[in-house]
CSV table of C-alpha atoms in Angstrom, one decimal:
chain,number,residue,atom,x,y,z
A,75,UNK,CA,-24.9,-12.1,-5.3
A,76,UNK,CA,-23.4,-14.7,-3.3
A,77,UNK,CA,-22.9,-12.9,0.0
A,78,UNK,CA,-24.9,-13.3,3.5
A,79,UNK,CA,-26.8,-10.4,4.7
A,80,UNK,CA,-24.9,-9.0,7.7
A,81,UNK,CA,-26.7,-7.3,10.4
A,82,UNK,CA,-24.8,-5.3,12.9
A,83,UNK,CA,-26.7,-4.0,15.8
A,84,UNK,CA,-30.0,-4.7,13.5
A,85,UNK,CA,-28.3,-2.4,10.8
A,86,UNK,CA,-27.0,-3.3,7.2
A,87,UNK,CA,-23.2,-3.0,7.6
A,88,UNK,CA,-19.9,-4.4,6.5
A,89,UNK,CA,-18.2,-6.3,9.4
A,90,UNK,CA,-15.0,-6.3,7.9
A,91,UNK,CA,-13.4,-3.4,10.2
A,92,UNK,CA,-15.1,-4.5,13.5
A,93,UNK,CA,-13.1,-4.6,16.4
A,94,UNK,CA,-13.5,-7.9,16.9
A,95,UNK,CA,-13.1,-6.9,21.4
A,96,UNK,CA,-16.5,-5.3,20.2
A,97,UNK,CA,-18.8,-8.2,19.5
A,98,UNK,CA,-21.3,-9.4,22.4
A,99,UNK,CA,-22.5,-12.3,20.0
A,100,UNK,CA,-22.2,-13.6,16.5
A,101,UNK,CA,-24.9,-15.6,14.9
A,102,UNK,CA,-25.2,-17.3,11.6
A,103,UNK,CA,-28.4,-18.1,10.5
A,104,UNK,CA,-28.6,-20.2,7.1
A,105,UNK,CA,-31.6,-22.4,6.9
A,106,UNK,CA,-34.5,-21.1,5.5
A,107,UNK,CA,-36.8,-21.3,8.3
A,108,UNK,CA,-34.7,-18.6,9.9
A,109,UNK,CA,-33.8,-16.2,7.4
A,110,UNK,CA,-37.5,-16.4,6.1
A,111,UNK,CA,-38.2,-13.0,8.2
A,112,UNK,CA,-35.1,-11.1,5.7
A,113,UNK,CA,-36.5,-11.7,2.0
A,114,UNK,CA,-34.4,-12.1,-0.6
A,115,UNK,CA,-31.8,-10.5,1.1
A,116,UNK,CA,-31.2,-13.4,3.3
A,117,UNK,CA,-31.2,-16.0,0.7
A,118,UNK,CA,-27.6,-16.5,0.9
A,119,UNK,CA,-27.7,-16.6,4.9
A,120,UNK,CA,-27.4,-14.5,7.6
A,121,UNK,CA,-24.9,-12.9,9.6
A,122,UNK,CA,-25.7,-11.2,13.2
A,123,UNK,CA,-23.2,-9.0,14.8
A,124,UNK,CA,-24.5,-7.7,18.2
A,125,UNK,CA,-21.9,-4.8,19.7
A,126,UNK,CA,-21.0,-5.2,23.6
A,127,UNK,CA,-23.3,-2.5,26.0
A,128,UNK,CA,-23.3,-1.3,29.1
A,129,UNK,CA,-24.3,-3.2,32.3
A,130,UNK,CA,-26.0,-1.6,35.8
A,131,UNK,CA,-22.5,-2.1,37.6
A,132,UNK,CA,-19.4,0.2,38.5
A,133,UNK,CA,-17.0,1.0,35.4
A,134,UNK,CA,-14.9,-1.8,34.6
A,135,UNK,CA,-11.6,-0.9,32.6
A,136,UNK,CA,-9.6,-3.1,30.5
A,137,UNK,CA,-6.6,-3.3,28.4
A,138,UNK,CA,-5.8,-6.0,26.5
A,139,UNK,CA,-2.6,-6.5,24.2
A,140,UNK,CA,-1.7,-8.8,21.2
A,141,UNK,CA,1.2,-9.4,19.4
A,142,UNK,CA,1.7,-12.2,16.6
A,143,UNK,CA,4.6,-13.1,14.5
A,144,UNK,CA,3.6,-14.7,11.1
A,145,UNK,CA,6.1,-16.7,8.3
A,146,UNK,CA,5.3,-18.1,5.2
A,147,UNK,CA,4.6,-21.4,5.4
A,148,UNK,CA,7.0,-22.6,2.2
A,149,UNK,CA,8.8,-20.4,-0.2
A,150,UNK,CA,10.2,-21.6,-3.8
A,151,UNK,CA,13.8,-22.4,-3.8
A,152,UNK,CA,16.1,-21.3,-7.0
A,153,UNK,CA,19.1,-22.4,-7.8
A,154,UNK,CA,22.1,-20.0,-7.9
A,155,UNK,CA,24.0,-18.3,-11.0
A,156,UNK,CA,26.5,-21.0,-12.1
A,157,UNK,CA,24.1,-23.9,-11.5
A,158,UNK,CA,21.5,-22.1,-13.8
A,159,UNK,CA,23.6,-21.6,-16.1
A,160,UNK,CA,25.0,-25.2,-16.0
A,161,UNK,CA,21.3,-26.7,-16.3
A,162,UNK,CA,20.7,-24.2,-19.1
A,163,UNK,CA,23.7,-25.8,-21.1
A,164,UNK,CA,22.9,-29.3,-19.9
A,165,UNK,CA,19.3,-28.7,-21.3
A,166,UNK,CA,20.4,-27.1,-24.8
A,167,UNK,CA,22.6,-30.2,-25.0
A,168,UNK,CA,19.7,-32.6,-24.6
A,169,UNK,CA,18.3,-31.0,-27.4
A,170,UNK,CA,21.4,-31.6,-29.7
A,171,UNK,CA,22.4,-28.0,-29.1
A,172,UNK,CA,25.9,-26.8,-28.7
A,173,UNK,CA,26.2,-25.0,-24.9
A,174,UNK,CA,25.5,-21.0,-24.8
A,175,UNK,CA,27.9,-20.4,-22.0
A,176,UNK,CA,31.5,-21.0,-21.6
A,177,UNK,CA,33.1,-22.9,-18.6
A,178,UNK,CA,35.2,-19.6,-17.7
A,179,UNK,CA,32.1,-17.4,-17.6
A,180,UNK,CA,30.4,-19.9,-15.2
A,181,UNK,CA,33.5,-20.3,-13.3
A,182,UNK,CA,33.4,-15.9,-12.8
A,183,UNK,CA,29.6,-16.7,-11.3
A,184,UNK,CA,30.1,-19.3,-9.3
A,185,UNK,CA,33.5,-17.7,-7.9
A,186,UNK,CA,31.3,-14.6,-7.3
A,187,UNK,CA,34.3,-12.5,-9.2
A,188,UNK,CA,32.4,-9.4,-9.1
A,189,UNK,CA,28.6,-9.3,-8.3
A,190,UNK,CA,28.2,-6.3,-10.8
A,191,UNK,CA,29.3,-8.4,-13.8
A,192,UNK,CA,28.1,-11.6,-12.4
A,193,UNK,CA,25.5,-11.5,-10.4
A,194,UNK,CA,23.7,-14.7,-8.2
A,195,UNK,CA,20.6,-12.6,-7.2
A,196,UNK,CA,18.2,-14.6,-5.2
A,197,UNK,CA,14.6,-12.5,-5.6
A,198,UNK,CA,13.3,-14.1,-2.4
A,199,UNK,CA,15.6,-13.1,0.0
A,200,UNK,CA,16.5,-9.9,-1.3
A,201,UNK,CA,12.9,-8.9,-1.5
A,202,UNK,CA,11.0,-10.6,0.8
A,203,UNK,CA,11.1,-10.7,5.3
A,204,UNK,CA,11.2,-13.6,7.0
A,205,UNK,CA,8.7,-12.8,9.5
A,206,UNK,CA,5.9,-10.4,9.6
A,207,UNK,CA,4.3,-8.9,12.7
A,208,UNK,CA,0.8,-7.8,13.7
A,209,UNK,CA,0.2,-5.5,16.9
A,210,UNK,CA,-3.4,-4.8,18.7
A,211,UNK,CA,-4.4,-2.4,21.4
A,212,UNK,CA,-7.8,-2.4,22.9
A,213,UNK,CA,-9.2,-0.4,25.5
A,214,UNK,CA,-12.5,-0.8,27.3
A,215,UNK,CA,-14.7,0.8,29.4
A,216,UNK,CA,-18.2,-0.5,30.7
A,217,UNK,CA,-20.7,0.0,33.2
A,218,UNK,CA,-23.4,2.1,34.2
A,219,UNK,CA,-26.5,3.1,36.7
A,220,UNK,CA,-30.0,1.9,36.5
A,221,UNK,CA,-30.9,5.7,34.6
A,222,UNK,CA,-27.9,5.6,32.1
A,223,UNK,CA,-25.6,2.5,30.7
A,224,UNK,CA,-22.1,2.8,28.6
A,225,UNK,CA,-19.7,0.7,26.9
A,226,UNK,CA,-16.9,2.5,25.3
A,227,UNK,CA,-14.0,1.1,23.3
A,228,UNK,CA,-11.0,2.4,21.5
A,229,UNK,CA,-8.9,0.0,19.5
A,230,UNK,CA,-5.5,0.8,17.3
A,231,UNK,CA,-4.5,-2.3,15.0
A,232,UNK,CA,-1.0,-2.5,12.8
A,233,UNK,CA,0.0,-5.2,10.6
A,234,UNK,CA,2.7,-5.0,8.1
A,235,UNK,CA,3.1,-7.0,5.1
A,236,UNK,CA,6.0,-9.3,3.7
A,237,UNK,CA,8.3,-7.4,1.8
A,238,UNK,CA,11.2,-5.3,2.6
A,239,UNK,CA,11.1,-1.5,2.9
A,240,UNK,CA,13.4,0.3,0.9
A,241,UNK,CA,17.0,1.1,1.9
A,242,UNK,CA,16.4,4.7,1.4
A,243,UNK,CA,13.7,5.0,3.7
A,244,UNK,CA,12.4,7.8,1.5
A,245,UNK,CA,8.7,5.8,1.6
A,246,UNK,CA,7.6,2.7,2.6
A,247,UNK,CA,7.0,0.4,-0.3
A,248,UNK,CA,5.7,-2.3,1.9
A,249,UNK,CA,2.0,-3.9,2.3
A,250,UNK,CA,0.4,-2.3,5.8
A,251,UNK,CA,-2.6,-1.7,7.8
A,252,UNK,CA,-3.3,1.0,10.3
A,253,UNK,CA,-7.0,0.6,11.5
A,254,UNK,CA,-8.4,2.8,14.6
A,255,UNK,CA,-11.3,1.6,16.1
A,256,UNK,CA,-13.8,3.8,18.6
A,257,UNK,CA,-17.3,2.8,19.5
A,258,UNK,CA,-19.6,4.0,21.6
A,259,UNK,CA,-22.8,2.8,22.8
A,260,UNK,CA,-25.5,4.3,25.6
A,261,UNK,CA,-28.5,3.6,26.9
A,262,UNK,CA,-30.4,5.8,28.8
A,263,UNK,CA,-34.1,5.8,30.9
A,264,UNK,CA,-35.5,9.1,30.4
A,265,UNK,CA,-38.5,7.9,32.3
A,266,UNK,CA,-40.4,4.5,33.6
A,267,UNK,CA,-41.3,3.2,30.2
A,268,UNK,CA,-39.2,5.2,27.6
A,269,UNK,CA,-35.1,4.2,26.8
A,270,UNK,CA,-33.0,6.0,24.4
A,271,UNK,CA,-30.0,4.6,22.8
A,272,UNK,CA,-27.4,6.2,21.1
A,273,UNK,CA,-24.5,4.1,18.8
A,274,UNK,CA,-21.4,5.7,17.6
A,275,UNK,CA,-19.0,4.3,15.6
A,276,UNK,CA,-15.8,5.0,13.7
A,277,UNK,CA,-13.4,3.2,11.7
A,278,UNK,CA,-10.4,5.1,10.5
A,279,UNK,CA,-8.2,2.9,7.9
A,280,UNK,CA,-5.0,3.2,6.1
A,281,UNK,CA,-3.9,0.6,3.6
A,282,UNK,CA,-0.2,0.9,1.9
A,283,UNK,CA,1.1,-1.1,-1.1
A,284,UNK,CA,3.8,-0.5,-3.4
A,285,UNK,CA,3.2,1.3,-6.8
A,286,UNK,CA,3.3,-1.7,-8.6
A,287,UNK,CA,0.9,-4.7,-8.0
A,288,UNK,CA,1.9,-7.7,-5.6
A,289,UNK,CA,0.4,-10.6,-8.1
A,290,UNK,CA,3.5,-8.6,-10.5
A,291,UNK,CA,6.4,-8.8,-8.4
A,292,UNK,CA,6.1,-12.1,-7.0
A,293,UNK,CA,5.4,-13.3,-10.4
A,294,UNK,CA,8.8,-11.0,-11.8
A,295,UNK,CA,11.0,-12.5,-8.6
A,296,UNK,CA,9.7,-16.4,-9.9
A,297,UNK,CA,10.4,-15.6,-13.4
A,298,UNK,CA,13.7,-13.3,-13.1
A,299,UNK,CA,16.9,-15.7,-13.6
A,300,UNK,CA,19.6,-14.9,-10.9
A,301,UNK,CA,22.7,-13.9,-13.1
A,302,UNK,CA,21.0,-11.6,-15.3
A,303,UNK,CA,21.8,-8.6,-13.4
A,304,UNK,CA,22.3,-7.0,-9.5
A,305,UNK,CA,18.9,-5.3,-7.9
A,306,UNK,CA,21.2,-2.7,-7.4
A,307,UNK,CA,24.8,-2.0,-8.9
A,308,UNK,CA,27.3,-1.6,-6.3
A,309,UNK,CA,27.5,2.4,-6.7
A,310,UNK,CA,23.7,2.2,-6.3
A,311,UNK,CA,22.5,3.0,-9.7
A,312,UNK,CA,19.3,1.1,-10.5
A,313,UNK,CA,19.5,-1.8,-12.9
A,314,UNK,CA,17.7,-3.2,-14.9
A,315,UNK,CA,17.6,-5.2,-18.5
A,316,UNK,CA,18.9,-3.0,-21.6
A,317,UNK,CA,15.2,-2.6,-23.3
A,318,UNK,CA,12.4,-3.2,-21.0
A,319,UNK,CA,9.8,-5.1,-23.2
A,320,UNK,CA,7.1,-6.6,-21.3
A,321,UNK,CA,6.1,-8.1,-17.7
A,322,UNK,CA,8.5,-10.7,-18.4
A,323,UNK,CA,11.6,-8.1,-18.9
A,324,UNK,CA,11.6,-6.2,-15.8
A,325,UNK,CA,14.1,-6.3,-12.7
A,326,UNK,CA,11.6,-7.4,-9.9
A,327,UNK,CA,13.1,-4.9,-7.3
A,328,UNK,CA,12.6,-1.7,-9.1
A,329,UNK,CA,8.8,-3.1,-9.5
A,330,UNK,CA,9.2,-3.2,-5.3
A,331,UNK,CA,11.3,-0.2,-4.8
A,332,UNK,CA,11.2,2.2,-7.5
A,333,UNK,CA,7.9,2.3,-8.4
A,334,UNK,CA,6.2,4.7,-5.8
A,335,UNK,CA,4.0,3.5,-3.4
A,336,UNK,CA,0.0,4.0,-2.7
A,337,UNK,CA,-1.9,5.3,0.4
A,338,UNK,CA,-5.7,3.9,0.6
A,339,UNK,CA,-7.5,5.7,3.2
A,340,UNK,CA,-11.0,4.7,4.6
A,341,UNK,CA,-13.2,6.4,6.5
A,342,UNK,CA,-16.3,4.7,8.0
A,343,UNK,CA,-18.9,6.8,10.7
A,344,UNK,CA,-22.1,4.9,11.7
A,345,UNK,CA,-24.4,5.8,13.8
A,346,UNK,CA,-27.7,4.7,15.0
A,347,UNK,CA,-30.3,6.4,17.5
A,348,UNK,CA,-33.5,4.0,18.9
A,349,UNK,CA,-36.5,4.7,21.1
A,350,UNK,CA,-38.2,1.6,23.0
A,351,UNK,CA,-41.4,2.8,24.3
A,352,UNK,CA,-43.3,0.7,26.6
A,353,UNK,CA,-47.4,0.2,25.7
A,354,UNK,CA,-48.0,-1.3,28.6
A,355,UNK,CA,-51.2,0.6,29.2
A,356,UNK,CA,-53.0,-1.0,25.8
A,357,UNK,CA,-51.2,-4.9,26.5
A,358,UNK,CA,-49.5,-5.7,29.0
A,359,UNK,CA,-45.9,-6.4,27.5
A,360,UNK,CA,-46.7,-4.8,24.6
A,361,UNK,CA,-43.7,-2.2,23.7
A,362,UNK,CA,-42.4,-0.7,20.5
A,363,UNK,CA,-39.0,0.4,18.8
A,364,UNK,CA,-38.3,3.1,16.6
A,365,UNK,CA,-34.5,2.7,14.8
A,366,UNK,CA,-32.9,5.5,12.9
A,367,UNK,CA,-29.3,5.1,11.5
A,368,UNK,CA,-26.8,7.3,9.4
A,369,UNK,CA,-23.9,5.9,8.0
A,370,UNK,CA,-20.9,7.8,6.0
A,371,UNK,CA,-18.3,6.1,3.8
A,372,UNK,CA,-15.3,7.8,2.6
A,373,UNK,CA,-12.4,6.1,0.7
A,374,UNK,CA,-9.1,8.1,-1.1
A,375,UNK,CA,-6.6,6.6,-3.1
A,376,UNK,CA,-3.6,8.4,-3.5
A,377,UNK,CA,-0.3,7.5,-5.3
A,378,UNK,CA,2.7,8.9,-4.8
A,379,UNK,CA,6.6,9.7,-4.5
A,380,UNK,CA,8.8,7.3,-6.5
A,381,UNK,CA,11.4,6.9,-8.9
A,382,UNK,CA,9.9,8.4,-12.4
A,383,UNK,CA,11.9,6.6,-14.9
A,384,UNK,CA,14.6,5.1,-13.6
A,385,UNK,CA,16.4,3.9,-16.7
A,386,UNK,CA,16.9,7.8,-18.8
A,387,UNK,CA,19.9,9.4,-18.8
A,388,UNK,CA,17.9,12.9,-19.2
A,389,UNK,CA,15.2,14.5,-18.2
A,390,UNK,CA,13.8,17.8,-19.2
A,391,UNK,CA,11.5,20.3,-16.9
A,392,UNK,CA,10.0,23.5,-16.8
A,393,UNK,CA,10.0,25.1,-13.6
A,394,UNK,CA,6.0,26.9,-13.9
A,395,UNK,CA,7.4,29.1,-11.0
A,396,UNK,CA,10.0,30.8,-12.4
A,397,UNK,CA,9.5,29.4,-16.6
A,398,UNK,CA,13.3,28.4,-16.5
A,399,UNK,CA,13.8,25.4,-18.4
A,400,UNK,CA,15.9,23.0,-16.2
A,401,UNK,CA,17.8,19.8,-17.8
A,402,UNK,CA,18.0,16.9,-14.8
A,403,UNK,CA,21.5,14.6,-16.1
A,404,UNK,CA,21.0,11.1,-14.4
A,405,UNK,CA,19.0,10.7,-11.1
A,406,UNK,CA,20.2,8.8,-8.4
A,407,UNK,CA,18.6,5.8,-6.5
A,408,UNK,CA,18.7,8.5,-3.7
A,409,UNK,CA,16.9,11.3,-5.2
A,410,UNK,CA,19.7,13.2,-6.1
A,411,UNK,CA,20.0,15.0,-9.0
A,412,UNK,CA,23.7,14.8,-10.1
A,413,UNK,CA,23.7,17.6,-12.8
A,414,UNK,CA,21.3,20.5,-13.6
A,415,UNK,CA,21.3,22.8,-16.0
A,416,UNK,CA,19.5,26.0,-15.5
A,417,UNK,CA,19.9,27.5,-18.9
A,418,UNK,CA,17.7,27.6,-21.7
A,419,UNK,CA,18.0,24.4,-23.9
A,420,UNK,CA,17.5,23.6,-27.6
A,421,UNK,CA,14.8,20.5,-28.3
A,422,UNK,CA,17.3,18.1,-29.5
A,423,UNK,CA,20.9,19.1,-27.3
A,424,UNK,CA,20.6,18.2,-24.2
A,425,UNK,CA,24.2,19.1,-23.1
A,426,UNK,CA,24.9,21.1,-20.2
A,427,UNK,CA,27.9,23.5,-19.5
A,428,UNK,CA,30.3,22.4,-16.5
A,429,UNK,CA,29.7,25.6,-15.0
A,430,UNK,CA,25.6,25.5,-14.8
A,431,UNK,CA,25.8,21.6,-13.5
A,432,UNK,CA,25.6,21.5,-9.5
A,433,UNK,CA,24.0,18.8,-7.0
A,434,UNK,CA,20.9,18.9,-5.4
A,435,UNK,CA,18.3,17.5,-3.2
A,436,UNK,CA,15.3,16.7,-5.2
A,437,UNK,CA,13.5,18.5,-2.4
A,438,UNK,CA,14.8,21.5,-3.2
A,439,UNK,CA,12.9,21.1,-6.3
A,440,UNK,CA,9.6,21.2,-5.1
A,441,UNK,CA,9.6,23.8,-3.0
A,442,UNK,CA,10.9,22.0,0.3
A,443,UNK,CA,8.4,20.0,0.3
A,444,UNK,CA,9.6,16.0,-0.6
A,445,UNK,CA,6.3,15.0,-0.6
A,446,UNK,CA,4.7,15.1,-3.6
A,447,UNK,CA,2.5,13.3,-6.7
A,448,UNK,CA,2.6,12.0,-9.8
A,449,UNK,CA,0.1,12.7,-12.7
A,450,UNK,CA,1.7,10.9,-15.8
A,451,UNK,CA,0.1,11.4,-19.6
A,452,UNK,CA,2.0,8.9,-22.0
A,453,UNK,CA,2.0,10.7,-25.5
A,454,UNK,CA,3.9,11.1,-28.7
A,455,UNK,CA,5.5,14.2,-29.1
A,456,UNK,CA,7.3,12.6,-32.3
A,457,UNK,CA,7.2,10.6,-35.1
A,458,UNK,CA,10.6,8.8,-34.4
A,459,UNK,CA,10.2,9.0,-30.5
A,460,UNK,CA,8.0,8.5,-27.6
A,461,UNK,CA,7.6,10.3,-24.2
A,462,UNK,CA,6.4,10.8,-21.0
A,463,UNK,CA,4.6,13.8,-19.8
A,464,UNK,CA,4.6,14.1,-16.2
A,465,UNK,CA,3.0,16.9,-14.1
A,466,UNK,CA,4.6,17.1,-10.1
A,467,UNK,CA,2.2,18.6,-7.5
A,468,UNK,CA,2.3,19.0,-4.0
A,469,UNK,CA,1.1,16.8,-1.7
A,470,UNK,CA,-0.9,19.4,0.6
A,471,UNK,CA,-4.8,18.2,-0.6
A,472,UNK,CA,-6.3,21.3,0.5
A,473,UNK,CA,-3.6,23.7,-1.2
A,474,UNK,CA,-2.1,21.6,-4.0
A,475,UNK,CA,0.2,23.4,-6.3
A,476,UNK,CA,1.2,22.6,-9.9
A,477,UNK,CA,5.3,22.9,-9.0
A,478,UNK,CA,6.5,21.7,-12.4
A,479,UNK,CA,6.1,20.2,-15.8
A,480,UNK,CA,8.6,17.0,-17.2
A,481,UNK,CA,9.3,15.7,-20.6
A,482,UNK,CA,10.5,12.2,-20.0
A,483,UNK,CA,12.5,10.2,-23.3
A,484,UNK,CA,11.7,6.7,-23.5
């Protein structure tokens, strides 16, 4: 590989989640006179990170704060509805072509008639903050006596990312960090020529992004013309184009807001324990160091809670509680379930009696429990059509339940 060797306290480590209020000193050694001592290991340089320790004085307690507000640098502008659709004619009549849209039509879009039937969506600012904020907390404490020495820390860090949440506050579909940071480092003089050490560590991360990769929905809010339809219909209903094809056919804001979100969480306990034992009585100065270290990595991914398919008319469950066969008529961009039909169904009629159709929470669904995940098998049930098989469980990881099975049309 092509990375340095980094060296934290004398111990292999990623210094990615260091709190950087932690680090006594920082050293990069890269000639090869230096990393000679390292091996091969070193061959690409290397990085020491020495963590802050306690000092023979009283305890010394700081708190330090930091806040930072951070804007893109330059964003893409687009054009609006009418003059899109003005180039596009201008363009097909360079080309000897006669114009694809009318005068009138343009004049609806630019007169922003109805936004529903003429839409001037602008991706960026519908999508995207202006601003994005970081926050830090860090709290020391250091000192110690000539028989025992301390430095402890504690450290909370936020930063959230550049998109906007969603108006339903149901999740949060936006990029985020949560890190927690604690450290701990004594030194103790059992006797004249003997000091143990004892380093703690622990770095506690949560990562959040939406369901759908960034790279795609800043590439579907570049590509995405403005007066091809609303994020959002007036009455809320999702929209979208009529046959979703590819990357290129897909309203950029469902990709942000409808699409679930994921949870990364990281885990990270190090630990080291040393012995420096003086030999004084064989050379003077002489002394040696014993260094044991433990380190545990954890990392879970989890997915969950979002709009299934947001373009069906009908979904089909079983309920593995109870075995009734439930018939969902149209969700809402709110989670709720405008019809529902309790009754037993035929395959192929989907209709629902007046009397049997009633609205609900989709919480009510699972149990009262709104969180939940998403297991999805794509299959053909068919020769004419295909669907989705989707499994809903809930979100409890040490008591998660199978709630209910869904047959998805697509």
């Amino acid at each position: 590989g092509t990375s340095p060797l980094v060296l934290v306290d004398g111990v292999p480590r990623s210094m990615s989640d260091i709190e950087p209020d932690e680090i006594e000193t920082f050293s990069v050694l890269k000639d090869a006179a230096a990393t000679a001592i390292y091996g091969a290991e070193g061959a690409n340089g290397v990085v020491l990170v020495t963590t802050k320790r306690g000092r023979v004085e009283k305890a010394k307690i700081s708190f330090k704060t930091e806040h930072t507000i951070s804007s893109p640098t330059r964003l893409p502008e687009f054009v609006g509805s009418a003059d899109y659709l003005d180039l596009f004619n201008e363009a097909l009549h360079n080309d000897g072509e006669l114009p694809q849209f009318s005068d009138d039509l343009i004049a609806h879009y630019r007169n922003n008639d109805d936004p529903d039937l003429y839409p001037n969506t602008n991706w960026i600012d519908k999508m995207l903050r202006k601003n994005t904020f970081t926050h830090r907390y860090t709290l020391n404490v250091r000192g110690g006596t000539e028989k025992a020495k301390y430095f402890v820390s504690a450290a909370y860090y936020n930063e959230s990312g550049i998109f906007k949440g969603s108006p339903t506050k149901q999740y949060n579909t936006n990029i985020g960090i949560d890190r927690i940071n604690l450290r701990s480092n004594i030194d103790m003089n059992v006797s004249s020529t003997t000091t143990v050490g004892v380093d703690l560590a622990l770095q506690y991360l949560v990562n959040n992004y939406p369901g759908t990769g960034t790279a795609n929905i800043f590439r579907s809010m570049l590509i995405t013309p403005p007066y091809t339809f609303p994020a959002v219909y007036s009455d809320g209903t999702v929209s979208t184009y009529s046959q979703e094809r590819d990357a290129n056919m897909r309203n950029p804001y469902n990709l942000l807001m409808n699409s679930g979100y994921a949870k990364e969480y990281r885990t990270a306990i190090q630990s080291k324990v040393y012995v420096d034992q003086k030999l004084d009585f064989i050379t003077k100065g002489l002394s040696v160091r014993l260094n044991a270290s433990y380190d545990y990595d954890s990392e879970m991914i989890c997915w969950a809670k979002g709009s299934v398919i947001y373009k069906n008319d009908t979904i089909v469950c079983m309920d593995l509680q109870t075995s009734k066969k439930i018939i969902f008529i149209r969700m809402l961009h709110n989670d709720i379930i405008k019809a529902i039909c309790w009754n037993d169904y035929k395959a192929d009629n989907y209709s629902c009696p007046k009397n049997d159709r009633k609205k609900i929470h989709f919480s009510d669904l699972v149990a009262e429990n709104p969180e939940f995940f998403i297991r999805i098998k794509k299959s053909r049930l068919s020769v004419d059509s295909d669907s989705i098989f989707i499994s809903l469980y809930s979100w409890e990881e040490s008591a998660r339940e199978r709630l209910m099975d869904c047959i998805i049309s697509i």
